mmCIF file of C-alpha atoms in Angstrom:
data_model
loop_
_atom_site.group_PDB
_atom_site.id
_atom_site.type_symbol
_atom_site.label_atom_id
_atom_site.label_comp_id
_atom_site.label_asym_id
_atom_site.label_seq_id
_atom_site.Cartn_x
_atom_site.Cartn_y
_atom_site.Cartn_z
ATOM 1 C CA THR A 285 56.808 100.573 192.740
ATOM 2 C CA LEU A 286 60.115 101.382 191.079
ATOM 3 C CA ILE A 287 62.917 98.912 191.784
ATOM 4 C CA LEU A 288 66.477 98.474 190.586
ATOM 5 C CA ALA A 289 68.845 95.526 190.553
ATOM 6 C CA SER A 290 72.543 96.313 190.691
ATOM 7 C CA ALA A 291 75.145 95.015 188.231
ATOM 8 C CA GLN A 292 76.859 93.220 191.127
ATOM 9 C CA ASP A 293 73.653 91.268 191.829
ATOM 10 C CA ARG A 294 73.462 90.139 188.208
ATOM 11 C CA ARG A 295 76.966 88.691 188.125
ATOM 12 C CA ASP A 296 76.776 86.329 191.077
ATOM 13 C CA GLN A 297 73.146 85.528 191.793
ATOM 14 C CA PRO A 298 69.593 86.344 190.835
ATOM 15 C CA ALA A 299 68.874 90.057 191.030
ATOM 16 C CA MET A 300 67.668 91.318 194.374
ATOM 17 C CA PRO A 301 65.441 94.316 193.708
ATOM 18 C CA ARG A 302 65.576 97.301 196.013
ATOM 19 C CA ARG A 303 63.094 100.115 196.304
ATOM 20 C CA LEU A 304 64.184 103.416 194.756
ATOM 21 C CA MET A 305 61.147 105.382 195.869
ATOM 22 C CA SER A 306 58.052 104.800 197.939
ATOM 23 C CA ALA A 307 54.972 103.235 196.388
ATOM 24 C CA ARG A 308 53.154 106.553 196.901
ATOM 25 C CA THR A 309 55.866 108.526 195.074
ATOM 26 C CA ALA A 310 55.951 105.963 192.252
ATOM 27 C CA ALA A 311 52.166 106.269 191.870
ATOM 28 C CA ILE A 312 52.419 110.076 191.708
ATOM 29 C CA VAL A 313 55.203 109.958 189.108
ATOM 30 C CA THR A 314 53.285 107.412 187.018
ATOM 31 C CA ALA A 315 50.147 109.578 187.188
ATOM 32 C CA MET A 316 52.212 112.568 186.030
ATOM 33 C CA LEU A 317 53.544 110.530 183.089
ATOM 34 C CA ARG A 318 50.005 109.516 182.154
ATOM 35 C CA ARG A 319 48.851 113.132 182.351
ATOM 36 C CA THR A 320 51.660 114.139 179.974
ATOM 37 C CA VAL A 321 50.047 111.812 177.438
ATOM 38 C CA THR A 322 46.414 112.679 178.148
ATOM 39 C CA HIS A 323 46.842 116.456 178.473
ATOM 40 C CA GLY A 324 50.389 117.429 177.506
ATOM 41 C CA THR A 325 53.222 117.198 175.032
ATOM 42 C CA GLY A 326 52.947 113.408 174.783
ATOM 43 C CA SER A 327 49.353 113.454 173.530
ATOM 44 C CA ARG A 328 50.321 112.045 170.126
ATOM 45 C CA ALA A 329 51.435 108.836 171.893
ATOM 46 C CA ASP A 330 47.943 108.188 173.269
ATOM 47 C CA ILE A 331 46.539 104.949 171.878
ATOM 48 C CA ALA A 332 43.044 103.971 172.944
ATOM 49 C CA GLY A 333 43.105 101.094 175.413
ATOM 50 C CA TYR A 334 46.814 100.906 176.245
ATOM 51 C CA ARG A 335 47.104 103.721 178.836
ATOM 52 C CA ILE A 336 50.569 104.961 177.909
ATOM 53 C CA GLY A 337 52.400 107.358 180.231
ATOM 54 C CA GLY A 338 55.547 109.161 179.147
ATOM 55 C CA LYS A 339 57.863 112.123 178.922
ATOM 56 C CA THR A 340 59.007 114.069 175.878
ATOM 57 C CA GLY A 341 62.495 115.497 175.544
ATOM 58 C CA THR A 342 64.014 117.736 172.864
ATOM 59 C CA ALA A 343 67.502 119.259 172.900
ATOM 60 C CA ASP A 344 69.941 120.953 170.571
ATOM 61 C CA LEU A 345 72.383 118.450 169.111
ATOM 62 C CA PRO A 346 75.827 118.573 170.743
ATOM 63 C CA ILE A 347 78.660 119.412 168.348
ATOM 64 C CA PRO A 348 82.341 120.184 168.962
ATOM 65 C CA GLY A 349 82.484 123.459 170.855
ATOM 66 C CA GLY A 350 78.810 123.698 171.792
ATOM 67 C CA TYR A 351 75.391 122.940 170.398
ATOM 68 C CA ALA A 352 73.875 123.178 166.925
ATOM 69 C CA ARG A 353 70.878 125.526 167.082
ATOM 70 C CA ASP A 354 69.395 124.194 163.846
ATOM 71 C CA ARG A 355 69.829 120.474 164.629
ATOM 72 C CA ASN A 356 68.294 118.526 167.465
ATOM 73 C CA ILE A 357 67.787 115.193 169.154
ATOM 74 C CA CYS A 358 64.471 114.194 170.662
ATOM 75 C CA SER A 359 63.088 111.298 172.636
ATOM 76 C CA PHE A 360 59.988 109.920 174.246
ATOM 77 C CA ALA A 361 60.286 107.571 177.208
ATOM 78 C CA ALA A 362 57.091 105.677 177.995
ATOM 79 C CA VAL A 363 55.612 103.094 180.337
ATOM 80 C CA PHE A 364 52.543 100.997 179.706
ATOM 81 C CA PRO A 365 50.021 100.191 180.916
ATOM 82 C CA SER A 366 50.314 103.198 183.211
ATOM 83 C CA ASP A 367 47.906 101.818 185.800
ATOM 84 C CA GLY A 368 50.335 98.942 186.421
ATOM 85 C CA PRO A 369 53.507 99.526 184.379
ATOM 86 C CA GLU A 370 55.038 96.373 182.958
ATOM 87 C CA TYR A 371 56.975 97.705 179.971
ATOM 88 C CA VAL A 372 59.227 100.634 179.134
ATOM 89 C CA VAL A 373 59.746 101.997 175.624
ATOM 90 C CA LEU A 374 62.317 104.637 174.683
ATOM 91 C CA ILE A 375 62.591 106.104 171.208
ATOM 92 C CA THR A 376 65.342 108.604 170.435
ATOM 93 C CA LEU A 377 65.603 110.346 167.070
ATOM 94 C CA GLU A 378 68.607 112.341 165.934
ATOM 95 C CA GLU A 379 67.825 115.197 163.565
ATOM 96 C CA PRO A 380 64.215 114.254 162.838
ATOM 97 C CA ASN A 381 62.733 115.715 159.669
ATOM 98 C CA PRO A 382 59.575 117.780 160.134
ATOM 99 C CA GLU A 383 56.818 117.782 157.563
ATOM 100 C CA SER A 384 57.313 120.375 154.875
ATOM 101 C CA GLY A 385 56.994 123.886 156.304
ATOM 102 C CA MET A 386 56.606 122.785 159.937
ATOM 103 C CA ARG A 387 59.452 123.809 162.234
ATOM 104 C CA SER A 388 57.612 122.453 165.288
ATOM 105 C CA GLY A 389 57.696 119.000 163.689
ATOM 106 C CA ARG A 390 61.295 118.682 164.900
ATOM 107 C CA THR A 391 60.254 118.234 168.540
ATOM 108 C CA ALA A 392 59.564 115.005 170.422
ATOM 109 C CA ALA A 393 55.876 115.858 170.668
ATOM 110 C CA TRP A 394 55.596 115.663 166.885
ATOM 111 C CA ASN A 395 57.788 112.652 166.062
ATOM 112 C CA ALA A 396 59.108 110.539 168.965
ATOM 113 C CA ALA A 397 55.814 110.476 170.903
ATOM 114 C CA PRO A 398 53.676 109.304 167.952
ATOM 115 C CA SER A 399 56.376 106.754 167.091
ATOM 116 C CA VAL A 400 56.042 105.256 170.577
ATOM 117 C CA GLY A 401 52.266 105.185 170.206
ATOM 118 C CA ARG A 402 52.509 103.310 166.914
ATOM 119 C CA LEU A 403 55.072 100.905 168.396
ATOM 120 C CA VAL A 404 52.975 100.165 171.503
ATOM 121 C CA ASN A 405 49.956 99.587 169.298
ATOM 122 C CA ARG A 406 51.933 96.902 167.431
ATOM 123 C CA ILE A 407 53.795 95.231 170.321
ATOM 124 C CA ALA A 408 51.165 95.272 173.088
ATOM 125 C CA PRO A 409 49.166 92.399 171.534
ATOM 126 C CA LEU A 410 52.405 90.403 171.118
ATOM 127 C CA LEU A 411 53.134 90.971 174.816
ATOM 128 C CA ASN A 412 49.595 89.856 175.743
ATOM 129 C CA VAL A 413 48.665 93.300 177.018
ATOM 130 C CA GLU A 414 44.909 93.483 176.614
ATOM 131 C CA PRO A 415 43.485 96.874 175.666
ATOM 132 C CA ARG A 416 41.084 98.341 178.205
ATOM 133 C CA PHE A 417 38.669 101.029 177.091
ATOM 134 C CA ASP A 418 37.156 102.189 180.376
ATOM 135 C CA ASP A 419 39.364 105.295 180.314
ATOM 136 C CA ALA A 420 38.913 106.012 176.603
ATOM 137 C CA ARG A 421 38.713 109.677 175.650
ATOM 138 C CA PRO A 422 37.622 111.167 172.354
ATOM 139 C CA GLY A 423 41.177 112.411 171.678
ATOM 140 C CA ALA A 424 42.895 109.031 172.028
ATOM 141 C CA LEU A 425 43.891 107.486 168.742
ATOM 142 C CA ASN A 426 42.410 104.144 167.869
ATOM 143 C CA TYR A 427 44.506 102.617 165.108
ATOM 144 C CA GLN A 428 42.138 99.654 164.866
ATOM 145 C CA ALA A 429 39.286 101.965 163.923
ATOM 146 C CA ASN A 430 41.441 104.450 162.013
ATOM 147 C CA SER A 431 43.811 102.110 160.211
ATOM 148 C CA ASN A 432 44.043 104.511 157.270
ATOM 149 C CA LEU A 433 45.928 107.097 159.325
ATOM 150 C CA GLU A 434 49.127 107.890 157.538
ATOM 151 C CA GLU A 435 52.437 108.386 159.268
ATOM 152 C CA GLY A 436 52.925 112.037 160.064
ATOM 153 C CA HIS A 437 49.188 112.798 160.258
ATOM 154 C CA LEU A 438 48.792 112.116 163.951
#
């Protein structure tokens, strides 16, 4: 269930959460975020056991008078674990550098999403989020087993 506490609540007393959407709608949205990682543009964020859900975003960089067509900003917003979200991670990169000869490497699918995956893999154990492998798929990255993966080869 998605809730929000207002700034007014924070100033005077403990935050009083209020529902922003129904539990059913929140479950549908969370399932859509998970599907983006398991079958969509966020697939490079998929880390075996941590059930990340997220959304990629890539846009031309705003400049005075318009937008730069050859420069961009990209982000990946994620929740984990997606079957009971406890944490949110947002990575935004301005003018990411693609690998040599790869124009598509400038999009969130190629840089922000894998960055979130690597970050979740590092912070989840510190947050006491236990990996669960009952939904493991062959395509999910397992950094424990593949620790020799180099950055950019995801």
